[in-house]
XYZ file of C-alpha atoms in Angstrom:
625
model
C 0.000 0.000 0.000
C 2.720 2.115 0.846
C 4.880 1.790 -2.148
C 1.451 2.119 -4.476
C 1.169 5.921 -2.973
C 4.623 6.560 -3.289
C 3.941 5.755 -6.739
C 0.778 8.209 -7.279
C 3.230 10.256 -5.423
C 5.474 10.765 -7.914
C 3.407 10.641 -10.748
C 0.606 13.622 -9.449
C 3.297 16.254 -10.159
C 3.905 15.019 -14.105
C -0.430 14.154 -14.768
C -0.757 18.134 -13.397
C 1.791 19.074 -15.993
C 0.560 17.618 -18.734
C -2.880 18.577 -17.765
C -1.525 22.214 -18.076
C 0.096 21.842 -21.349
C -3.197 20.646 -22.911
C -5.274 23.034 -21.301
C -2.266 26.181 -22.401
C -2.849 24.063 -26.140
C -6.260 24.118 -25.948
C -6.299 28.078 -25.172
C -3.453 28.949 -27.526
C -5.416 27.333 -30.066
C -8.917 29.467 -29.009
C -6.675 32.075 -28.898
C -5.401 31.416 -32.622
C -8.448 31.349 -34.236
C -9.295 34.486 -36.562
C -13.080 35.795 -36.047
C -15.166 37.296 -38.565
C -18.243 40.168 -37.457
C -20.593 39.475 -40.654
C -24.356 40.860 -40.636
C -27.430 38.903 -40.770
C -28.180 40.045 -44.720
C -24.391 38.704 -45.461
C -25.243 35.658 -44.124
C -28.380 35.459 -46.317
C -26.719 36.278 -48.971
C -23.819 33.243 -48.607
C -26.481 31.141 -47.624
C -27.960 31.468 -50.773
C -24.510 31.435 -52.931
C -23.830 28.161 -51.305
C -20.781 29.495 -49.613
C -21.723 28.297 -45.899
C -19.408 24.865 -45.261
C -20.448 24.700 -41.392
C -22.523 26.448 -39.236
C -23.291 25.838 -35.302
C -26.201 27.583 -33.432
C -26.563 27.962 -29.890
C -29.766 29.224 -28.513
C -29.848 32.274 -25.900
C -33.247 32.543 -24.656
C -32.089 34.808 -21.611
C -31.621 37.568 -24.447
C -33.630 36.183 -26.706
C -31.017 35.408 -29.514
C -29.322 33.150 -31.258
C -25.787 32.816 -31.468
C -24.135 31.700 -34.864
C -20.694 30.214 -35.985
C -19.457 28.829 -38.828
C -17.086 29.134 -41.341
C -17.432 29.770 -45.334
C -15.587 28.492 -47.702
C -13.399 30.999 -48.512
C -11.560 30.838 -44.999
C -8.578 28.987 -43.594
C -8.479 26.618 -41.334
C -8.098 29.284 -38.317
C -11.018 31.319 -39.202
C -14.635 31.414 -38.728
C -18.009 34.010 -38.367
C -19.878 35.134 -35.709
C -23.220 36.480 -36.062
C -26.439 36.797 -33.750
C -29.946 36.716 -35.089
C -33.162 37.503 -33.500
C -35.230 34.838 -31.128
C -37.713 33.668 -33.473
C -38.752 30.181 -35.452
C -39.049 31.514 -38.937
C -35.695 32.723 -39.025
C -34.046 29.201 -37.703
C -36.506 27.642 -39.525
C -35.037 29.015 -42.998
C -31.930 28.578 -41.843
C -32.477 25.085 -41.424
C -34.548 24.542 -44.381
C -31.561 26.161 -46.572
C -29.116 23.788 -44.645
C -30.538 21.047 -45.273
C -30.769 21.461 -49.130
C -27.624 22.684 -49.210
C -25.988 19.807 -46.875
C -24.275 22.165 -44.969
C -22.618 20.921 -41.832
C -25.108 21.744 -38.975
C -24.669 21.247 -35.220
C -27.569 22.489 -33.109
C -26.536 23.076 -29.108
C -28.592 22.917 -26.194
C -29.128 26.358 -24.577
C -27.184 26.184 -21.233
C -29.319 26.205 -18.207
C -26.843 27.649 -15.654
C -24.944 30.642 -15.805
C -22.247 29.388 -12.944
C -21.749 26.821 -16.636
C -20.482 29.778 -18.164
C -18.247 30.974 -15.199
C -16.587 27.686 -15.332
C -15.415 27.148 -18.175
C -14.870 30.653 -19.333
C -12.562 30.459 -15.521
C -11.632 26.833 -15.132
C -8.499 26.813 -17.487
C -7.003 29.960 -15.729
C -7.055 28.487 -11.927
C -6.118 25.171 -13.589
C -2.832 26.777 -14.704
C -2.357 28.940 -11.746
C -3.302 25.956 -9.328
C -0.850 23.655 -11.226
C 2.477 26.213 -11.160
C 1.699 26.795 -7.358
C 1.577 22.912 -6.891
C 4.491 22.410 -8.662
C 6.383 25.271 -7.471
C 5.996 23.858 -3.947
C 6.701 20.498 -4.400
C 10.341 21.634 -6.224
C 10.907 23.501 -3.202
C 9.928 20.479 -0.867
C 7.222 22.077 1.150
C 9.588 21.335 4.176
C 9.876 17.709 3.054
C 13.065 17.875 0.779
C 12.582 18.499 -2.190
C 13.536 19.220 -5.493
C 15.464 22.571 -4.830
C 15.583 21.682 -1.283
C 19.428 21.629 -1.404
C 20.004 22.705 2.275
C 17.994 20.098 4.135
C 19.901 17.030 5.583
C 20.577 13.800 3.432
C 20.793 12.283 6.685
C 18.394 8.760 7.337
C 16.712 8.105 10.396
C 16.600 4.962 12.348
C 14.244 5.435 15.565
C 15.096 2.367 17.473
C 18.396 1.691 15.986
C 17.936 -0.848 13.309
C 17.884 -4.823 14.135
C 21.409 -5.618 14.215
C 23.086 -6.380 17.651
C 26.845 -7.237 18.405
C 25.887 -10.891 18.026
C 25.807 -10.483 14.581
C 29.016 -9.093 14.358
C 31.899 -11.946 14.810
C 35.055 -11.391 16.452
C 36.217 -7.770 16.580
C 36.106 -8.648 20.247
C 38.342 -5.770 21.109
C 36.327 -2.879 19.031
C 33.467 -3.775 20.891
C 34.647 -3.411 23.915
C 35.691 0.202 22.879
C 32.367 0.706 21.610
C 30.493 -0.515 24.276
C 31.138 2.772 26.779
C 29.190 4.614 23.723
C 26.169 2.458 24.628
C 26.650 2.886 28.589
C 26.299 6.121 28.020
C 23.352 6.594 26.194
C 21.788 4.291 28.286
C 22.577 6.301 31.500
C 24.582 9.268 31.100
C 24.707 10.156 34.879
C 26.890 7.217 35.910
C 29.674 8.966 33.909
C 28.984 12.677 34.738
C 28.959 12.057 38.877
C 32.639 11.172 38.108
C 32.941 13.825 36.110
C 33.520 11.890 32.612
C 33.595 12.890 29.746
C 32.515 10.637 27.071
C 33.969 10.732 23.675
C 32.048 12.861 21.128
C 33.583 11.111 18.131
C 34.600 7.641 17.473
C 36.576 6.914 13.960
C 36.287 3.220 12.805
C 39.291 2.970 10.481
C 40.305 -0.146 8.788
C 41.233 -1.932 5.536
C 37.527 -2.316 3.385
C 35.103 -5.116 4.213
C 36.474 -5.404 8.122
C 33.246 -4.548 9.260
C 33.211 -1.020 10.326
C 29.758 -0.010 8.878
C 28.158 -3.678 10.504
C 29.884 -2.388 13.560
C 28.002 0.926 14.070
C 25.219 -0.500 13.110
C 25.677 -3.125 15.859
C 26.365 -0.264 18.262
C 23.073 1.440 17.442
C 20.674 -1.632 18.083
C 22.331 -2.355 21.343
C 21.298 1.626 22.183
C 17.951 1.770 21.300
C 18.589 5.545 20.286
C 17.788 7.188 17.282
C 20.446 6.629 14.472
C 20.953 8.525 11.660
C 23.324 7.532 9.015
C 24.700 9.476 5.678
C 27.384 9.272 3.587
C 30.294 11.585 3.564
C 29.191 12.261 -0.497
C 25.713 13.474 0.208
C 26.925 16.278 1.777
C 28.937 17.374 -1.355
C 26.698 19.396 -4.152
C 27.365 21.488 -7.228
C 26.395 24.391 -5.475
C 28.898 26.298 -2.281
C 27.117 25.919 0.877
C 24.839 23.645 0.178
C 27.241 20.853 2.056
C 27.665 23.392 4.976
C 24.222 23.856 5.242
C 23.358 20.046 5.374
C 26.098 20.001 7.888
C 23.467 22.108 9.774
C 20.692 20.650 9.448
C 21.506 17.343 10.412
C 23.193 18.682 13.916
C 19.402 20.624 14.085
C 17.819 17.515 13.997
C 19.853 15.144 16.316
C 19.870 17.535 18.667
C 15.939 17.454 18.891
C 16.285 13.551 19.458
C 19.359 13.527 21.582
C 21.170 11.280 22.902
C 21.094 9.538 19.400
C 24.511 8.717 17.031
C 25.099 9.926 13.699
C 27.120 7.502 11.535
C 28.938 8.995 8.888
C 30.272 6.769 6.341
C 33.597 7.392 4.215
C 34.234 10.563 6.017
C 36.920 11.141 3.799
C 34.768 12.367 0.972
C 34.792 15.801 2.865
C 37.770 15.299 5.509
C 40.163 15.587 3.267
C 43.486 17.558 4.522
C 42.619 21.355 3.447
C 44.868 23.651 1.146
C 46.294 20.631 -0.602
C 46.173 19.627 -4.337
C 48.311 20.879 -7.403
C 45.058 22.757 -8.498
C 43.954 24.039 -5.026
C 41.088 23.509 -2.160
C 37.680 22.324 -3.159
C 35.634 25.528 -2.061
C 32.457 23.507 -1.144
C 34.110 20.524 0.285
C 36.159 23.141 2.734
C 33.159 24.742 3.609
C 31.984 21.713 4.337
C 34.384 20.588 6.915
C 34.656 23.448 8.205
C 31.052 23.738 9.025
C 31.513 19.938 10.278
C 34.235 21.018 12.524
C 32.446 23.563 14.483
C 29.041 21.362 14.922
C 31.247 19.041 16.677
C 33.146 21.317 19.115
C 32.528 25.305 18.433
C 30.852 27.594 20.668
C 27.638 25.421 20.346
C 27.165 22.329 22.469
C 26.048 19.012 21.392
C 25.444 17.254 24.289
C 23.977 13.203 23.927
C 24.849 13.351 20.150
C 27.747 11.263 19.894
C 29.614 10.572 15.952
C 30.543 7.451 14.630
C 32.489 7.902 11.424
C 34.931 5.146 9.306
C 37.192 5.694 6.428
C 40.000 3.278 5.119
C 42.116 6.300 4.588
C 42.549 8.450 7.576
C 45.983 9.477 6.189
C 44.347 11.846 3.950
C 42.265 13.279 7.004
C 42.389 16.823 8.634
C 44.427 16.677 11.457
C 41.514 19.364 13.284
C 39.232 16.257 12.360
C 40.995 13.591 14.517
C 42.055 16.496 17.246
C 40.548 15.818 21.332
C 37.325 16.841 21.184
C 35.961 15.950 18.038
C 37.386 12.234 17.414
C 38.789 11.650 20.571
C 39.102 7.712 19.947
C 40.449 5.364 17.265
C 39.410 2.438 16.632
C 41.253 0.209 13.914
C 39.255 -2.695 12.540
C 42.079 -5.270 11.294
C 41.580 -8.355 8.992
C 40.446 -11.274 11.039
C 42.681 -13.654 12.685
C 42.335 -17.289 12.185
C 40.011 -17.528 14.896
C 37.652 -14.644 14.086
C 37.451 -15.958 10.505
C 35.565 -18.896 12.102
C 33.226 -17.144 13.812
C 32.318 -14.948 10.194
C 32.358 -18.335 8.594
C 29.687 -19.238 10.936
C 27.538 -16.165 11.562
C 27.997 -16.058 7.503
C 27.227 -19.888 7.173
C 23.379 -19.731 8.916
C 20.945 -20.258 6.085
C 23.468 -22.539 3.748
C 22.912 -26.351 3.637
C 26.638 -27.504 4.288
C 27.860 -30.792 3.238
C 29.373 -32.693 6.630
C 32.713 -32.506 5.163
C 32.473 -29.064 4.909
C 34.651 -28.173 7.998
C 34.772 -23.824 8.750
C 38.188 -23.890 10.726
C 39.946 -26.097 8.010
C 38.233 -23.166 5.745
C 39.341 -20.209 8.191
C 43.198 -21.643 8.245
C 43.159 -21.850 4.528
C 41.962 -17.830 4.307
C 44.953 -15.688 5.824
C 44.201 -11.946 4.764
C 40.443 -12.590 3.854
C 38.431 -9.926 5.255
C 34.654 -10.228 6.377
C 33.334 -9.173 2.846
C 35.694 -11.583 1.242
C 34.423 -14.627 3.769
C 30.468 -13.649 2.773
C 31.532 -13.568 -0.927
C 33.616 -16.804 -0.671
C 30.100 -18.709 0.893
C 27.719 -17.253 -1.563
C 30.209 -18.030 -4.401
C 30.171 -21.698 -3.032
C 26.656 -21.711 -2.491
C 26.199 -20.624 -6.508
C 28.107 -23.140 -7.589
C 26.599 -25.696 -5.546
C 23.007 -24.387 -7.758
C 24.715 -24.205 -10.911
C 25.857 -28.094 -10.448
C 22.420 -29.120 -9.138
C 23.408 -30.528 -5.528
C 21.117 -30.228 -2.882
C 24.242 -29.083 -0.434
C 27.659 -27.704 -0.681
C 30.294 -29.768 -0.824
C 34.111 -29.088 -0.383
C 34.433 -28.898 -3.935
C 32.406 -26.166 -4.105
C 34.468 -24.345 -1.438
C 37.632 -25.315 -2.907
C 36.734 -23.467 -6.226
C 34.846 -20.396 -4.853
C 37.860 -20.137 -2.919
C 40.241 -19.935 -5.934
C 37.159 -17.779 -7.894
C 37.567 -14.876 -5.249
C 41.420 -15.011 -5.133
C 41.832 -15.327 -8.636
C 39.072 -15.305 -10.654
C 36.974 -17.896 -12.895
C 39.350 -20.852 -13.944
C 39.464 -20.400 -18.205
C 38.544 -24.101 -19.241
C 37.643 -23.328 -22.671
C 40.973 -21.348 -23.319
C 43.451 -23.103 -25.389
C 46.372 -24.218 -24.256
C 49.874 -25.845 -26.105
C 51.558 -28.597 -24.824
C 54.580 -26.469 -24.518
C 52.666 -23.799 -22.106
C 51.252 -26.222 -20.302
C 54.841 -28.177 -19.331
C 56.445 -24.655 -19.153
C 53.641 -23.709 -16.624
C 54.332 -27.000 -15.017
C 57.378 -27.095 -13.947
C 57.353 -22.940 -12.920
C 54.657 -23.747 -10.528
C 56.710 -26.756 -9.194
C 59.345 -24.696 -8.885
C 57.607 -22.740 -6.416
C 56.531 -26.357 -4.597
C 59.582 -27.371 -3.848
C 61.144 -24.552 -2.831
C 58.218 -23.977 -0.071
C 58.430 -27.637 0.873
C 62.360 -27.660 1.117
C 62.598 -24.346 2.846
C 62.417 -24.344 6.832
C 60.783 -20.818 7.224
C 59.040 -20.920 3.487
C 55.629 -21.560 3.679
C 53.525 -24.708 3.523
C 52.383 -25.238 -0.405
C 48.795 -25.766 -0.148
C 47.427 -26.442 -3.759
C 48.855 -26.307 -7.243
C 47.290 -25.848 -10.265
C 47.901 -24.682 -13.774
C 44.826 -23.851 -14.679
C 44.764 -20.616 -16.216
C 42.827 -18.328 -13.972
C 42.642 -14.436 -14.705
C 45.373 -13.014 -15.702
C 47.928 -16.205 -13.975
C 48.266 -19.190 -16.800
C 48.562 -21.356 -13.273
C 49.178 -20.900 -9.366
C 50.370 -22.197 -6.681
C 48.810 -21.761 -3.175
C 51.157 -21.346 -0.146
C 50.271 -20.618 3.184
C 52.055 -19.332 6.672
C 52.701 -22.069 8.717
C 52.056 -19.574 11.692
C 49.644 -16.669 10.980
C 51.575 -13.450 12.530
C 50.732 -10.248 11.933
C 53.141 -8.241 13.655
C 56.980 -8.881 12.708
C 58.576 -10.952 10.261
C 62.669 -11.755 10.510
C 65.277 -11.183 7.839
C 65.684 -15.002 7.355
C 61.612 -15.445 6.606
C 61.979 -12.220 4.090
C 64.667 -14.158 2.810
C 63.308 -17.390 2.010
C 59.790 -15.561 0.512
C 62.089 -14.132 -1.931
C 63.601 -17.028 -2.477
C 60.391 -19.205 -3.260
C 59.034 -16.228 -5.872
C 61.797 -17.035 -7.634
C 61.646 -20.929 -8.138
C 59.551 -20.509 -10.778
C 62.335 -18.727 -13.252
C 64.656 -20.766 -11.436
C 62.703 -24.202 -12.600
C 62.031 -22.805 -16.256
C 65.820 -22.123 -16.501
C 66.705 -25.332 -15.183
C 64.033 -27.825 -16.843
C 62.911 -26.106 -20.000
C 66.168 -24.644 -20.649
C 64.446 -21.168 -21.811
C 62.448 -17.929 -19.457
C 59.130 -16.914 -19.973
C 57.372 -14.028 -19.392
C 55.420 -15.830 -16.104
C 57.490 -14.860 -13.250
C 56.912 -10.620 -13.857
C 54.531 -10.775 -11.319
C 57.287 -12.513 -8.731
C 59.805 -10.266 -9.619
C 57.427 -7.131 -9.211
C 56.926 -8.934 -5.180
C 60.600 -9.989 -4.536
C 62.140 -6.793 -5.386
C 59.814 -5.226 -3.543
C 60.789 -6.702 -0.292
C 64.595 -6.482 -1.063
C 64.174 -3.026 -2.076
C 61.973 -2.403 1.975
C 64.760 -4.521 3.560
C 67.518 -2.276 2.463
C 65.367 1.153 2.518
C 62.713 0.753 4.932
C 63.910 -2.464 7.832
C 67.670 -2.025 7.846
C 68.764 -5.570 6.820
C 71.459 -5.418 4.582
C 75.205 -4.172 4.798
C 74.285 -0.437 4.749
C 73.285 -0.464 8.006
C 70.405 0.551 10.531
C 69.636 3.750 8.472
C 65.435 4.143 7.051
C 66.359 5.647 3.591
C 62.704 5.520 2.275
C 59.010 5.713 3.969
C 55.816 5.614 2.540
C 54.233 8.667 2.131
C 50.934 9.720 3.174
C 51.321 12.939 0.638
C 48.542 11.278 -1.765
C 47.103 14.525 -3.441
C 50.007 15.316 -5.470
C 48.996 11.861 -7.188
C 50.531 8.682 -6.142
C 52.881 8.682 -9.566
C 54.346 11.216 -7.981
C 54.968 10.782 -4.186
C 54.688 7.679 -3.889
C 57.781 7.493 -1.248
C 60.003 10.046 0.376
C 63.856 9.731 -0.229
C 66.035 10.742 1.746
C 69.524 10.239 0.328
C 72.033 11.259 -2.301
C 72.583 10.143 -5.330
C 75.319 8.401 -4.230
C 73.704 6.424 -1.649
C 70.823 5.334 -4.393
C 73.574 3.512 -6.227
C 74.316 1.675 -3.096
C 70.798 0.678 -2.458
C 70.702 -0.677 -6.273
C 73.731 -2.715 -5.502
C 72.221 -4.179 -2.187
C 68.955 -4.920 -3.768
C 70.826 -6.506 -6.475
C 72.969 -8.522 -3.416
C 70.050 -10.060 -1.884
C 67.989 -10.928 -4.971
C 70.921 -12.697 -6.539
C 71.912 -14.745 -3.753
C 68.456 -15.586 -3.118
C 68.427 -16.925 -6.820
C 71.786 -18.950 -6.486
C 70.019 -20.418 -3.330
C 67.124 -21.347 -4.866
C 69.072 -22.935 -7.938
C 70.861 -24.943 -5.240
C 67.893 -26.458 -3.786
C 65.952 -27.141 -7.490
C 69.209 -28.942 -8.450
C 69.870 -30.739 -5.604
C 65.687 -31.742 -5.548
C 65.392 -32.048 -9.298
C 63.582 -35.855 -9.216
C 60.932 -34.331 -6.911
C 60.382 -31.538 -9.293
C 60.112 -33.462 -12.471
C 57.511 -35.652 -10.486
C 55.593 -32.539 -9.704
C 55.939 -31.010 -12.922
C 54.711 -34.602 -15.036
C 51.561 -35.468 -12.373
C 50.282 -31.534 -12.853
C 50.666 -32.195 -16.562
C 48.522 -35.326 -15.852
C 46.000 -33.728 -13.437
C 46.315 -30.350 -13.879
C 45.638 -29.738 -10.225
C 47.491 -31.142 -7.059
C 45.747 -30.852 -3.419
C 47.671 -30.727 -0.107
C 47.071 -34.476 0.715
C 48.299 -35.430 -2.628
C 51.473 -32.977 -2.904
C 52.286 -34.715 0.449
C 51.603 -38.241 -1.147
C 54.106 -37.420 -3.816
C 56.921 -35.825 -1.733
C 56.484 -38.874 1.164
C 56.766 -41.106 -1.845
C 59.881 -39.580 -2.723
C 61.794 -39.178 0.292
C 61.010 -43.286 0.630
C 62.533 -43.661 -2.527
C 65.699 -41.962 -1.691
C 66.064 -43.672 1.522
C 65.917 -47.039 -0.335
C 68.763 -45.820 -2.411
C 70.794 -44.306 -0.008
C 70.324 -47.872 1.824
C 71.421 -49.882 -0.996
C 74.163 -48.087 -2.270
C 75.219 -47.787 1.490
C 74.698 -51.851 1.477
C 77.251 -52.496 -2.189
């Protein structure tokens, strides 16, 4: 019912305006038409000629005439006669009598019996029109109701009770709620904080990489309040127009404050928190105005007591440092990638509602999804779950999993390309390459799938996971050995094939990347404990341009070539030493994935416990002759 009157709604203001064009047609057209004054001997005289091609008559018996139109046919199409004749039958009786013979087009009207008739529709057009452009005047203006050239009223939604979602719905992030949660104490009783004379935080800024969770989490933090919640995005407040952001700004602090305590969420706050003054072509008038309106709502000369501000971004580098200043953001709070752990817990808030095969086990799932954020775990469960359709299966199976897994890390596997012999044993023995080397490394990591597949832009992959997830620090000797396992694959080519393809750009592009932050950024090579580079947070120039700050000579830069040049190489001789000294194990790899195209854990570990049998038997014997 609701969405049918929206409907009407909408439609009333466009059924008025074309009801005022035809009515501005239909009196244009009156207005158009050429009249001719004509006596009643003239009209004798072309009724007898036979000139009369119409004729209408409309009796008048207040005034005891009739009235007469027609046209003759001499006239255009916009012209026509007007004539009155005395009240009496003989006269409209030879009038009719000539008609007829003649065949004239004759139209006889009723007289009209009211004279308010008359008033009408000589005065129904004009307070159509008028009625119309006041109608539609105030509905562009929004009547107080936003709208059309309501540009200053608040974009800003309201929530009365908070919306449905609780912190139950929102796995792990154990230690953001707990910051969160003094938001809700207080709007649930203020006075337990202000006898001690606390002072609650009037901003809270959820930042974190995207799909963390930051927008589930203020929602979470409004249903567990019960308080009005209003919620906008920082791009609503920006319009063509200066001042219309400002003025928003305005209008939304006017309206929380009449339902106070309540939250405001406001949602990639860096559409109009951007650092001010910065840019090669200069400030953004409206989007300064903007902030600075937003700055002084939050703490000016105005108070804004029980309206607390919940904003996230995922780049509060490019923020204004009065933005994240005590007393308007007083708090922090970074939403990081799950750990193993809270991955679980997504898996299973995310997994209610999907018919899961028993096999189907959501911690081997979480271990296998280091760096997946909460987005990327929904995604990977509905991808599974539309496979599962697509195949016709009544539940989801591990399969299922196993390839929605590699759709959202790589894309959709390209059966139907075609692939050469040649590519596919080149492909082959790269990816085993990379096998080996994280199966023969002590701190490389544990090789989890291989395929070679073509997926995306990658003609094959192979999987590899931390052992241990950390987060925190990583040692030169594990930076070492990554390197040295994204380059098996050029390694294996050179080895096996006895020619390099184009495949390993991609693990070039990620080893000399960490060479290049060991000797710039962590201080692990021969130049010493010296930070020669940092990452900039200077993005408005464009990232092209400043993408890192250097601070050294010219001299020193050939220095850090050279060391870069030191690590990767050794790392390469290293890796040559271990392909060499392994090269059964990677021809066995390299033929099976030429077989099966794709090679699971249990049967990579098949193969390489196979193999290490096989070499003890041989070691036996020829210790035996």
């Amino acid at each position: 019912m609701k969405k049918r009157n929206s409907i009407t709604k909408n439609l009333t203001p466009y059924l008025l305006l074309l009801l005022v064009l035809a009515v501005v047609l239909y009196v244009f057209r009156v207005a158009n038409i050429k009249k001719h004054d004509i006596t009643y001997i003239e009209f004798v005289k072309y009724l007898e000629k036979e000139e009369v091609e119409s004729l209408e008559i409309t009796p008048k018996s207040s005034e005891s005439v009739y009235y007469l139109k027609g046209k003759l046919e001499k006239y255009k199409d916009n012209e026509e006669f007007d004539l009155i004749v005395p009240f009496t039958d003989s006269v409209v009786e030879d009038i009719l009598t000539e008609s007829n013979n003649q065949q004239i087009d004759l139209k006889i009207n009723k007289e009209p019996s009211n004279l308010w008739l008359n008033l009408i529709f000589n005065f129904l057009p004009i307070v159509i029109i008028l009625g119309s452009i006041v109608y539609l005047t105030r509905a562009m203006m929004g009547n107080g109701k936003g709208g059309t050239l309501d540009f200053g009223r608040s974009r800003a939604k309201l929530n009365q009770e908070g919306g449905k979602v609780t912190f139950k719905d929102v796995a792990g992030l154990n230690e953001e709620k707990e910051e969160v949660k003094e938001l809700i104490d207080f709007l649930k009783n203020p006075k337990k904080f202000q006898k001690l004379g606390a002072r609650i935080p009037k901003g809270v800024l959820l930042v974190g990489p995207p799909g963390t969770g930051k927008t589930l989490l203020a929602k979470a933090v409004a249903g567990e309040a019960k308080v009005p919640f209003y919620y906008i995005s920082g791009s609503d407040f920006v319009e063509l127009f200066v001042g219309v952001g400002a003025s928003r700004v305005r209008d939304m602090f006017k309206q929380a404050k009449q339902t106070a305590p309540c939250l405001i969420f406001i949602d990639e706050i860096d559409a109009v928190g951007r650092q001010r003054g910065t840019g090669l072509g200069g400030g953004h008038d409206e989007r300064e105005q903007t902030l600075n309106q937003l700055l002084t709502e939050m703490d000016g000369f105005g108070a804004n007591e029980g309206i607390i501000i919940i904003a996230a971004t995922n780049r509060p580098d490019v923020l204004d440092p009065a933005l994240l200043r005590p007393g308007r953001f007083d708090r922090q709070v970074t939403v990081n990638l799950p750990d193993v752990r809270e991955r679980e817990a997504i898996l299973n808030v995310h997994a209610k509602g999907k018919v899961l095969s028993e096999e189907v086990k959501l911690n081997h799932i979480a271990q296998r999804t280091p760096g997946y954020s909460g987005a990327d775990l929904e995604n990977l469960l509905n991808e599974a779950a539309l496979l599962a359709v697509r195949r016709n299966k009544e539940e989801i199976t591990m399969e299922e999993m196993d390839e929605a897994s590699d759709r959202v890390l790589m894309g959709p596997a390209k059966v139907s390309r075609k692939v050469t012999p040649y590519e596919k044993k080149v492909v082959a023995y790269h990816e085993s390459g990379h096998a080996v080397l994280g199966i023969e490394l002590p701190n490389g990591e544990e090789v989890h799938k291989i395929t070679i597949i073509p997926r995306g832009m990658a003609g094959g992959y192979t999987q590899m996971l931390p052992k241990e997830e950390r987060t925190l620090i990583m040692t030169k000797d594990e930076l070492l050995q990554r390197i040295t396992s994204y380059l098996g694959g050029r390694v294996s080519e050179e080895l096996f094939i006895g020619e390099i393809s184009t495949g390993a750009s991609d693990d070039f592009k990620r080893a000399t990347s960490i060479a290049r932050s060991m000797v710039t950024e962590y201080g692990m090579s021969d130049l010493g404990p010296v930070q020669f580079e940092h990452k900039s947070g200077e993005v408005f120039l464009g990232r092209d341009y400043t993408n890192t700050t250097k601070n050294y000579s010219d001299t020193v830069a050939l220095e850090i070539d050279k060391e870069v040049r030191k690590i990767i190489n050794e790392c390469y001789e290293n890796a040559k030493k271990i392909l060499v000294k392994n090269k059964e194990l990677v021809e066995i790899l390299a033929k099976t994935l030429e077989e099966k195209e794709t090679l699971t854990k249990e049967e990579i570990e098949d193969i390489v416990k196979n193999y290490k049998n096989d070499n003890k038997k041989t070691k036996t014997k020829k210790e035996e002759e």
